[in-house]
PDB file of C-alpha atoms in Angstrom:
ATOM      1  CA  UNK A   2     -41.711  27.973  -0.050  1.00  0.00           C
ATOM      2  CA  UNK A   3     -40.110  30.396   2.371  1.00  0.00           C
ATOM      3  CA  UNK A   4     -37.283  27.940   3.023  1.00  0.00           C
ATOM      4  CA  UNK A   5     -36.651  27.651  -0.722  1.00  0.00           C
ATOM      5  CA  UNK A   6     -36.503  31.444  -1.087  1.00  0.00           C
ATOM      6  CA  UNK A   7     -34.023  31.652   1.799  1.00  0.00           C
ATOM      7  CA  UNK A   8     -31.927  28.916   0.182  1.00  0.00           C
ATOM      8  CA  UNK A   9     -31.618  30.812  -3.102  1.00  0.00           C
ATOM      9  CA  UNK A  10     -31.005  34.153  -1.376  1.00  0.00           C
ATOM     10  CA  UNK A  11     -28.200  32.683   0.721  1.00  0.00           C
ATOM     11  CA  UNK A  12     -26.803  30.853  -2.303  1.00  0.00           C
ATOM     12  CA  UNK A  13     -26.564  34.124  -4.214  1.00  0.00           C
ATOM     13  CA  UNK A  14     -24.916  35.794  -1.222  1.00  0.00           C
ATOM     14  CA  UNK A  15     -22.180  33.147  -1.068  1.00  0.00           C
ATOM     15  CA  UNK A  16     -21.570  33.152  -4.836  1.00  0.00           C
ATOM     16  CA  UNK A  17     -18.323  35.138  -4.730  1.00  0.00           C
ATOM     17  CA  UNK A  18     -16.901  32.959  -1.945  1.00  0.00           C
ATOM     18  CA  UNK A  19     -17.664  29.774  -3.887  1.00  0.00           C
ATOM     19  CA  UNK A  20     -16.235  31.167  -7.131  1.00  0.00           C
ATOM     20  CA  UNK A  21     -12.979  32.119  -5.393  1.00  0.00           C
ATOM     21  CA  UNK A  22     -12.803  28.662  -3.811  1.00  0.00           C
ATOM     22  CA  UNK A  23     -13.450  27.033  -7.198  1.00  0.00           C
ATOM     23  CA  UNK A  24     -10.589  29.008  -8.756  1.00  0.00           C
ATOM     24  CA  UNK A  25      -8.281  27.904  -5.945  1.00  0.00           C
ATOM     25  CA  UNK A  26      -9.308  24.260  -6.427  1.00  0.00           C
ATOM     26  CA  UNK A  27      -8.743  24.503 -10.182  1.00  0.00           C
ATOM     27  CA  UNK A  28      -5.335  26.094  -9.646  1.00  0.00           C
ATOM     28  CA  UNK A  29      -4.233  23.388  -7.207  1.00  0.00           C
ATOM     29  CA  UNK A  30      -5.634  20.564  -9.326  1.00  0.00           C
ATOM     30  CA  UNK A  31      -4.455  21.615 -12.790  1.00  0.00           C
ATOM     31  CA  UNK A  32      -0.966  22.791 -11.799  1.00  0.00           C
ATOM     32  CA  UNK A  33      -0.394  19.716  -9.619  1.00  0.00           C
ATOM     33  CA  UNK A  34      -1.597  17.377 -12.368  1.00  0.00           C
ATOM     34  CA  UNK A  35       0.734  19.026 -14.893  1.00  0.00           C
ATOM     35  CA  UNK A  36       3.783  18.810 -12.613  1.00  0.00           C
ATOM     36  CA  UNK A  37       2.957  15.308 -11.369  1.00  0.00           C
ATOM     37  CA  UNK A  38       2.501  14.103 -14.959  1.00  0.00           C
ATOM     38  CA  UNK A  39       5.929  15.444 -15.954  1.00  0.00           C
ATOM     39  CA  UNK A  40       7.601  13.757 -12.992  1.00  0.00           C
ATOM     40  CA  UNK A  41       5.559  10.576 -13.400  1.00  0.00           C
ATOM     41  CA  UNK A  42       6.370  10.400 -17.100  1.00  0.00           C
ATOM     42  CA  UNK A  43      10.109  10.581 -16.442  1.00  0.00           C
ATOM     43  CA  UNK A  44       9.860   7.950 -13.694  1.00  0.00           C
ATOM     44  CA  UNK A  45       7.776   5.681 -15.939  1.00  0.00           C
ATOM     45  CA  UNK A  46      10.334   5.903 -18.746  1.00  0.00           C
ATOM     46  CA  UNK A  47      13.134   4.956 -16.341  1.00  0.00           C
ATOM     47  CA  UNK A  48      11.052   2.079 -14.946  1.00  0.00           C
ATOM     48  CA  UNK A  49      10.079   0.662 -18.333  1.00  0.00           C
ATOM     49  CA  UNK A  50      13.632   1.049 -19.642  1.00  0.00           C
ATOM     50  CA  UNK A  51      15.418  -0.549 -16.672  1.00  0.00           C
ATOM     51  CA  UNK A  52      12.884  -3.361 -16.162  1.00  0.00           C
ATOM     52  CA  UNK A  53      14.267  -6.880 -16.659  1.00  0.00           C
ATOM     53  CA  UNK A  54      12.395  -7.038 -19.978  1.00  0.00           C
ATOM     54  CA  UNK A  55      13.177  -3.415 -20.869  1.00  0.00           C
ATOM     55  CA  UNK A  56      15.463  -2.033 -23.546  1.00  0.00           C
ATOM     56  CA  UNK A  57      18.235  -1.296 -21.005  1.00  0.00           C
ATOM     57  CA  UNK A  58      17.769  -3.608 -17.999  1.00  0.00           C
ATOM     58  CA  UNK A  59      19.248  -2.411 -14.723  1.00  0.00           C
ATOM     59  CA  UNK A  60      18.081  -4.302 -11.660  1.00  0.00           C
ATOM     60  CA  UNK A  61      19.493  -1.851  -9.097  1.00  0.00           C
ATOM     61  CA  UNK A  62      17.947   1.262 -10.660  1.00  0.00           C
ATOM     62  CA  UNK A  63      14.600  -0.441 -11.154  1.00  0.00           C
ATOM     63  CA  UNK A  64      14.506  -1.819  -7.619  1.00  0.00           C
ATOM     64  CA  UNK A  65      15.411   1.542  -6.072  1.00  0.00           C
ATOM     65  CA  UNK A  66      12.669   3.361  -7.983  1.00  0.00           C
ATOM     66  CA  UNK A  67      10.209   0.531  -7.416  1.00  0.00           C
ATOM     67  CA  UNK A  68      10.670   0.671  -3.624  1.00  0.00           C
ATOM     68  CA  UNK A  69      10.668   4.487  -3.507  1.00  0.00           C
ATOM     69  CA  UNK A  70       7.471   4.775  -5.545  1.00  0.00           C
ATOM     70  CA  UNK A  71       5.712   2.101  -3.491  1.00  0.00           C
ATOM     71  CA  UNK A  72       6.788   3.839  -0.286  1.00  0.00           C
ATOM     72  CA  UNK A  73       5.408   7.220  -1.401  1.00  0.00           C
ATOM     73  CA  UNK A  74       2.173   5.618  -2.579  1.00  0.00           C
ATOM     74  CA  UNK A  75       1.663   4.013   0.816  1.00  0.00           C
ATOM     75  CA  UNK A  76       1.354   7.367   2.621  1.00  0.00           C
ATOM     76  CA  UNK A  77      -2.210   8.505   3.392  1.00  0.00           C
ATOM     77  CA  UNK A  78      -2.436  11.905   1.717  1.00  0.00           C
ATOM     78  CA  UNK A  79      -3.388  13.861   4.832  1.00  0.00           C
ATOM     79  CA  UNK A  80      -0.289  12.500   6.607  1.00  0.00           C
ATOM     80  CA  UNK A  81       1.894  13.227   3.581  1.00  0.00           C
ATOM     81  CA  UNK A  82       0.824  16.884   3.693  1.00  0.00           C
ATOM     82  CA  UNK A  83       1.960  17.150   7.307  1.00  0.00           C
ATOM     83  CA  UNK A  84       5.218  15.253   6.722  1.00  0.00           C
ATOM     84  CA  UNK A  85       6.047  17.567   3.808  1.00  0.00           C
ATOM     85  CA  UNK A  86       5.421  20.799   5.747  1.00  0.00           C
ATOM     86  CA  UNK A  87       9.192  21.561   6.007  1.00  0.00           C
ATOM     87  CA  UNK A  88       9.733  20.830   2.298  1.00  0.00           C
ATOM     88  CA  UNK A  89       6.707  22.902   1.323  1.00  0.00           C
ATOM     89  CA  UNK A  90       7.838  25.832   3.459  1.00  0.00           C
ATOM     90  CA  UNK A  91      11.346  25.649   1.972  1.00  0.00           C
ATOM     91  CA  UNK A  92      10.032  25.655  -1.614  1.00  0.00           C
ATOM     92  CA  UNK A  93       7.098  28.062  -1.303  1.00  0.00           C
ATOM     93  CA  UNK A  94       7.889  30.054   1.838  1.00  0.00           C
ATOM     94  CA  UNK A  95       4.864  28.774   3.767  1.00  0.00           C
ATOM     95  CA  UNK A  96       3.098  25.475   4.333  1.00  0.00           C
ATOM     96  CA  UNK A  97      -0.501  26.652   3.987  1.00  0.00           C
ATOM     97  CA  UNK A  98      -2.461  28.190   1.146  1.00  0.00           C
ATOM     98  CA  UNK A  99      -3.319  27.297  -2.420  1.00  0.00           C
ATOM     99  CA  UNK A 100       0.187  27.323  -3.902  1.00  0.00           C
ATOM    100  CA  UNK A 101       1.694  25.594  -0.881  1.00  0.00           C
ATOM    101  CA  UNK A 102      -0.615  22.606  -1.359  1.00  0.00           C
ATOM    102  CA  UNK A 103       0.662  22.122  -4.907  1.00  0.00           C
ATOM    103  CA  UNK A 104       3.850  20.616  -3.437  1.00  0.00           C
ATOM    104  CA  UNK A 105       2.277  17.667  -1.552  1.00  0.00           C
ATOM    105  CA  UNK A 106      -0.335  17.206  -4.282  1.00  0.00           C
ATOM    106  CA  UNK A 107       2.434  16.836  -6.861  1.00  0.00           C
ATOM    107  CA  UNK A 108       4.667  14.611  -4.736  1.00  0.00           C
ATOM    108  CA  UNK A 109       1.735  12.482  -3.599  1.00  0.00           C
ATOM    109  CA  UNK A 110       0.346  11.916  -7.092  1.00  0.00           C
ATOM    110  CA  UNK A 111       3.503  11.604  -9.218  1.00  0.00           C
ATOM    111  CA  UNK A 112       4.252   8.004  -8.090  1.00  0.00           C
ATOM    112  CA  UNK A 113       0.661   7.006  -8.860  1.00  0.00           C
ATOM    113  CA  UNK A 114       0.890   8.520 -12.345  1.00  0.00           C
ATOM    114  CA  UNK A 115       4.279   6.873 -12.878  1.00  0.00           C
ATOM    115  CA  UNK A 116       2.780   3.443 -12.176  1.00  0.00           C
ATOM    116  CA  UNK A 117      -0.159   4.027 -14.512  1.00  0.00           C
ATOM    117  CA  UNK A 118       2.043   5.279 -17.358  1.00  0.00           C
ATOM    118  CA  UNK A 119       4.396   2.339 -16.791  1.00  0.00           C
ATOM    119  CA  UNK A 120       1.363   0.067 -17.072  1.00  0.00           C
ATOM    120  CA  UNK A 121       0.329   1.804 -20.302  1.00  0.00           C
ATOM    121  CA  UNK A 122       3.811   1.216 -21.759  1.00  0.00           C
ATOM    122  CA  UNK A 123       3.709  -2.457 -20.738  1.00  0.00           C
ATOM    123  CA  UNK A 124       0.413  -2.902 -22.600  1.00  0.00           C
ATOM    124  CA  UNK A 125       2.190  -2.162 -25.887  1.00  0.00           C
ATOM    125  CA  UNK A 126       2.679  -5.333 -27.909  1.00  0.00           C
ATOM    126  CA  UNK A 127       6.262  -6.516 -27.375  1.00  0.00           C
ATOM    127  CA  UNK A 128       6.479  -7.596 -31.011  1.00  0.00           C
ATOM    128  CA  UNK A 129       6.253  -3.939 -32.046  1.00  0.00           C
ATOM    129  CA  UNK A 130       9.267  -3.103 -29.884  1.00  0.00           C
ATOM    130  CA  UNK A 131      11.182  -6.140 -31.150  1.00  0.00           C
ATOM    131  CA  UNK A 132      10.470  -5.108 -34.733  1.00  0.00           C
ATOM    132  CA  UNK A 133      11.835  -1.632 -34.009  1.00  0.00           C
ATOM    133  CA  UNK A 134      14.976  -3.142 -32.481  1.00  0.00           C
ATOM    134  CA  UNK A 135      15.522  -5.359 -35.530  1.00  0.00           C
ATOM    135  CA  UNK A 136      15.633  -2.231 -37.692  1.00  0.00           C
ATOM    136  CA  UNK A 137      18.384  -0.800 -35.505  1.00  0.00           C
ATOM    137  CA  UNK A 138      16.168   1.801 -33.867  1.00  0.00           C
ATOM    138  CA  UNK A 139      17.879   3.608 -31.009  1.00  0.00           C
ATOM    139  CA  UNK A 140      16.594   3.364 -27.433  1.00  0.00           C
ATOM    140  CA  UNK A 141      15.475   7.012 -27.415  1.00  0.00           C
ATOM    141  CA  UNK A 142      13.556   6.489 -30.641  1.00  0.00           C
ATOM    142  CA  UNK A 143      11.924   3.299 -29.362  1.00  0.00           C
ATOM    143  CA  UNK A 144      10.564   5.193 -26.353  1.00  0.00           C
ATOM    144  CA  UNK A 145       9.274   8.277 -28.169  1.00  0.00           C
ATOM    145  CA  UNK A 146       8.427   6.877 -31.618  1.00  0.00           C
ATOM    146  CA  UNK A 147       7.181   3.412 -30.734  1.00  0.00           C
ATOM    147  CA  UNK A 148       6.122   3.087 -27.093  1.00  0.00           C
ATOM    148  CA  UNK A 149       4.702   6.577 -26.572  1.00  0.00           C
ATOM    149  CA  UNK A 150       2.428   6.713 -29.667  1.00  0.00           C
ATOM    150  CA  UNK A 151       1.119   3.209 -28.966  1.00  0.00           C
ATOM    151  CA  UNK A 152       0.471   3.896 -25.277  1.00  0.00           C
ATOM    152  CA  UNK A 153      -0.791   7.471 -25.657  1.00  0.00           C
ATOM    153  CA  UNK A 154      -4.555   6.736 -25.419  1.00  0.00           C
ATOM    154  CA  UNK A 155      -4.008   4.804 -22.173  1.00  0.00           C
ATOM    155  CA  UNK A 156      -1.804   7.609 -20.868  1.00  0.00           C
ATOM    156  CA  UNK A 157      -4.611  10.094 -21.513  1.00  0.00           C
ATOM    157  CA  UNK A 158      -6.957   7.912 -19.465  1.00  0.00           C
ATOM    158  CA  UNK A 159      -4.340   7.718 -16.704  1.00  0.00           C
ATOM    159  CA  UNK A 160      -3.950  11.499 -16.596  1.00  0.00           C
ATOM    160  CA  UNK A 161      -7.733  11.957 -16.505  1.00  0.00           C
ATOM    161  CA  UNK A 162      -8.043   9.572 -13.574  1.00  0.00           C
ATOM    162  CA  UNK A 163      -5.153  11.307 -11.819  1.00  0.00           C
ATOM    163  CA  UNK A 164      -6.746  14.720 -12.275  1.00  0.00           C
ATOM    164  CA  UNK A 165      -9.981  13.474 -10.720  1.00  0.00           C
ATOM    165  CA  UNK A 166      -8.060  11.991  -7.790  1.00  0.00           C
ATOM    166  CA  UNK A 167      -6.163  15.261  -7.318  1.00  0.00           C
ATOM    167  CA  UNK A 168      -9.467  17.170  -7.208  1.00  0.00           C
ATOM    168  CA  UNK A 169     -10.458  14.932  -4.298  1.00  0.00           C
ATOM    169  CA  UNK A 170      -7.060  15.382  -2.650  1.00  0.00           C
ATOM    170  CA  UNK A 171      -7.293  19.171  -3.050  1.00  0.00           C
ATOM    171  CA  UNK A 172     -10.594  19.120  -1.176  1.00  0.00           C
ATOM    172  CA  UNK A 173      -8.886  17.095   1.561  1.00  0.00           C
ATOM    173  CA  UNK A 174      -6.045  19.631   1.644  1.00  0.00           C
ATOM    174  CA  UNK A 175      -8.590  22.299   2.553  1.00  0.00           C
ATOM    175  CA  UNK A 176      -8.910  20.726   5.989  1.00  0.00           C
ATOM    176  CA  UNK A 177      -5.298  21.644   6.828  1.00  0.00           C
ATOM    177  CA  UNK A 178      -5.153  25.171   5.441  1.00  0.00           C
ATOM    178  CA  UNK A 179      -5.054  24.380   1.757  1.00  0.00           C
ATOM    179  CA  UNK A 180      -7.855  26.660   0.612  1.00  0.00           C
ATOM    180  CA  UNK A 181     -10.301  25.822  -2.149  1.00  0.00           C
ATOM    181  CA  UNK A 182     -13.649  24.077  -1.893  1.00  0.00           C
ATOM    182  CA  UNK A 183     -12.433  21.801   0.879  1.00  0.00           C
ATOM    183  CA  UNK A 184     -11.695  24.798   3.096  1.00  0.00           C
ATOM    184  CA  UNK A 185     -15.157  26.224   2.414  1.00  0.00           C
ATOM    185  CA  UNK A 186     -16.813  22.932   3.325  1.00  0.00           C
ATOM    186  CA  UNK A 187     -14.759  22.714   6.525  1.00  0.00           C
ATOM    187  CA  UNK A 188     -14.833  26.331   7.708  1.00  0.00           C
ATOM    188  CA  UNK A 189     -18.393  27.241   6.761  1.00  0.00           C
ATOM    189  CA  UNK A 190     -20.151  23.906   6.449  1.00  0.00           C
ATOM    190  CA  UNK A 191     -18.661  21.871   9.294  1.00  0.00           C
ATOM    191  CA  UNK A 192     -17.603  24.409  11.906  1.00  0.00           C
ATOM    192  CA  UNK A 193     -20.627  26.682  11.380  1.00  0.00           C
ATOM    193  CA  UNK A 194     -23.079  23.823  10.764  1.00  0.00           C
ATOM    194  CA  UNK A 195     -24.206  25.424   7.493  1.00  0.00           C
ATOM    195  CA  UNK A 196     -25.600  22.739   5.204  1.00  0.00           C
ATOM    196  CA  UNK A 197     -25.969  25.091   2.238  1.00  0.00           C
ATOM    197  CA  UNK A 198     -22.192  25.467   1.945  1.00  0.00           C
ATOM    198  CA  UNK A 199     -21.804  21.693   2.114  1.00  0.00           C
ATOM    199  CA  UNK A 200     -24.447  21.260  -0.585  1.00  0.00           C
ATOM    200  CA  UNK A 201     -22.829  23.673  -3.041  1.00  0.00           C
ATOM    201  CA  UNK A 202     -19.316  22.376  -2.345  1.00  0.00           C
ATOM    202  CA  UNK A 203     -20.356  18.804  -3.088  1.00  0.00           C
ATOM    203  CA  UNK A 204     -22.399  19.877  -6.117  1.00  0.00           C
ATOM    204  CA  UNK A 205     -19.505  21.852  -7.632  1.00  0.00           C
ATOM    205  CA  UNK A 206     -17.054  18.994  -7.039  1.00  0.00           C
ATOM    206  CA  UNK A 207     -19.394  16.505  -8.728  1.00  0.00           C
ATOM    207  CA  UNK A 208     -19.843  18.787 -11.744  1.00  0.00           C
ATOM    208  CA  UNK A 209     -16.082  19.387 -11.907  1.00  0.00           C
ATOM    209  CA  UNK A 210     -15.317  15.668 -11.930  1.00  0.00           C
ATOM    210  CA  UNK A 211     -17.953  15.041 -14.617  1.00  0.00           C
ATOM    211  CA  UNK A 212     -16.457  17.762 -16.819  1.00  0.00           C
ATOM    212  CA  UNK A 213     -12.911  16.437 -16.465  1.00  0.00           C
ATOM    213  CA  UNK A 214     -14.035  12.868 -17.140  1.00  0.00           C
ATOM    214  CA  UNK A 215     -15.989  13.936 -20.234  1.00  0.00           C
ATOM    215  CA  UNK A 216     -12.992  15.849 -21.613  1.00  0.00           C
ATOM    216  CA  UNK A 217     -10.737  12.864 -20.923  1.00  0.00           C
ATOM    217  CA  UNK A 218     -13.132  10.447 -22.649  1.00  0.00           C
ATOM    218  CA  UNK A 219     -13.422  12.792 -25.632  1.00  0.00           C
ATOM    219  CA  UNK A 220      -9.634  13.066 -26.021  1.00  0.00           C
ATOM    220  CA  UNK A 221      -9.243   9.302 -25.633  1.00  0.00           C
ATOM    221  CA  UNK A 222     -11.728   8.620 -28.456  1.00  0.00           C
ATOM    222  CA  UNK A 223     -10.045  11.147 -30.771  1.00  0.00           C
ATOM    223  CA  UNK A 224      -6.546   9.753 -30.168  1.00  0.00           C
ATOM    224  CA  UNK A 225      -7.681   6.122 -30.260  1.00  0.00           C
ATOM    225  CA  UNK A 226      -9.266   6.530 -33.671  1.00  0.00           C
TER     226      UNK A 226
END
């Protein structure tokens, strides 16, 4: 009983620290997901357009992007953070902190999102695209009036999955000065051997992922029907 009382007393004492860390994690995750989705969307459009079966085939452009995206996806995220330190410092002015970590989170996730959105576009029935072409629909219109509406539910699922992955990456970023819940788990839980911080960090991350997944599933059902 005494141990339980101490647990709740300490939990209340660390409330402000955990709330600040949660806000930092949300900032890193949401901003990075937004930026990575924009970049990934553009890359996916170029990939699906220049593919050999696309509406404007271009083998050289497709191959260049294909290799570049695969190369970026092959980097373990913790190594990518370190490799991008000079880029991060140039863009943000420093390579540590919440806003600094948005750079590697965005660059590391954009290729992944690009592949998933490309996959969503490829799931669209080719006969729909062919029908649009037969009516003289322009390439721009095919992308935004045919492919995008048809693939939108799958794109929502892709963004949801990406957001959840970025939450995990943001926690990993905390180990190298990124802030957020990962930093709390490392600095208080690991270095100070405080299991209560570890418990609440893991609990908050689990709840966060469940919330994001539920929102994503809800949006998918609305758009699908």
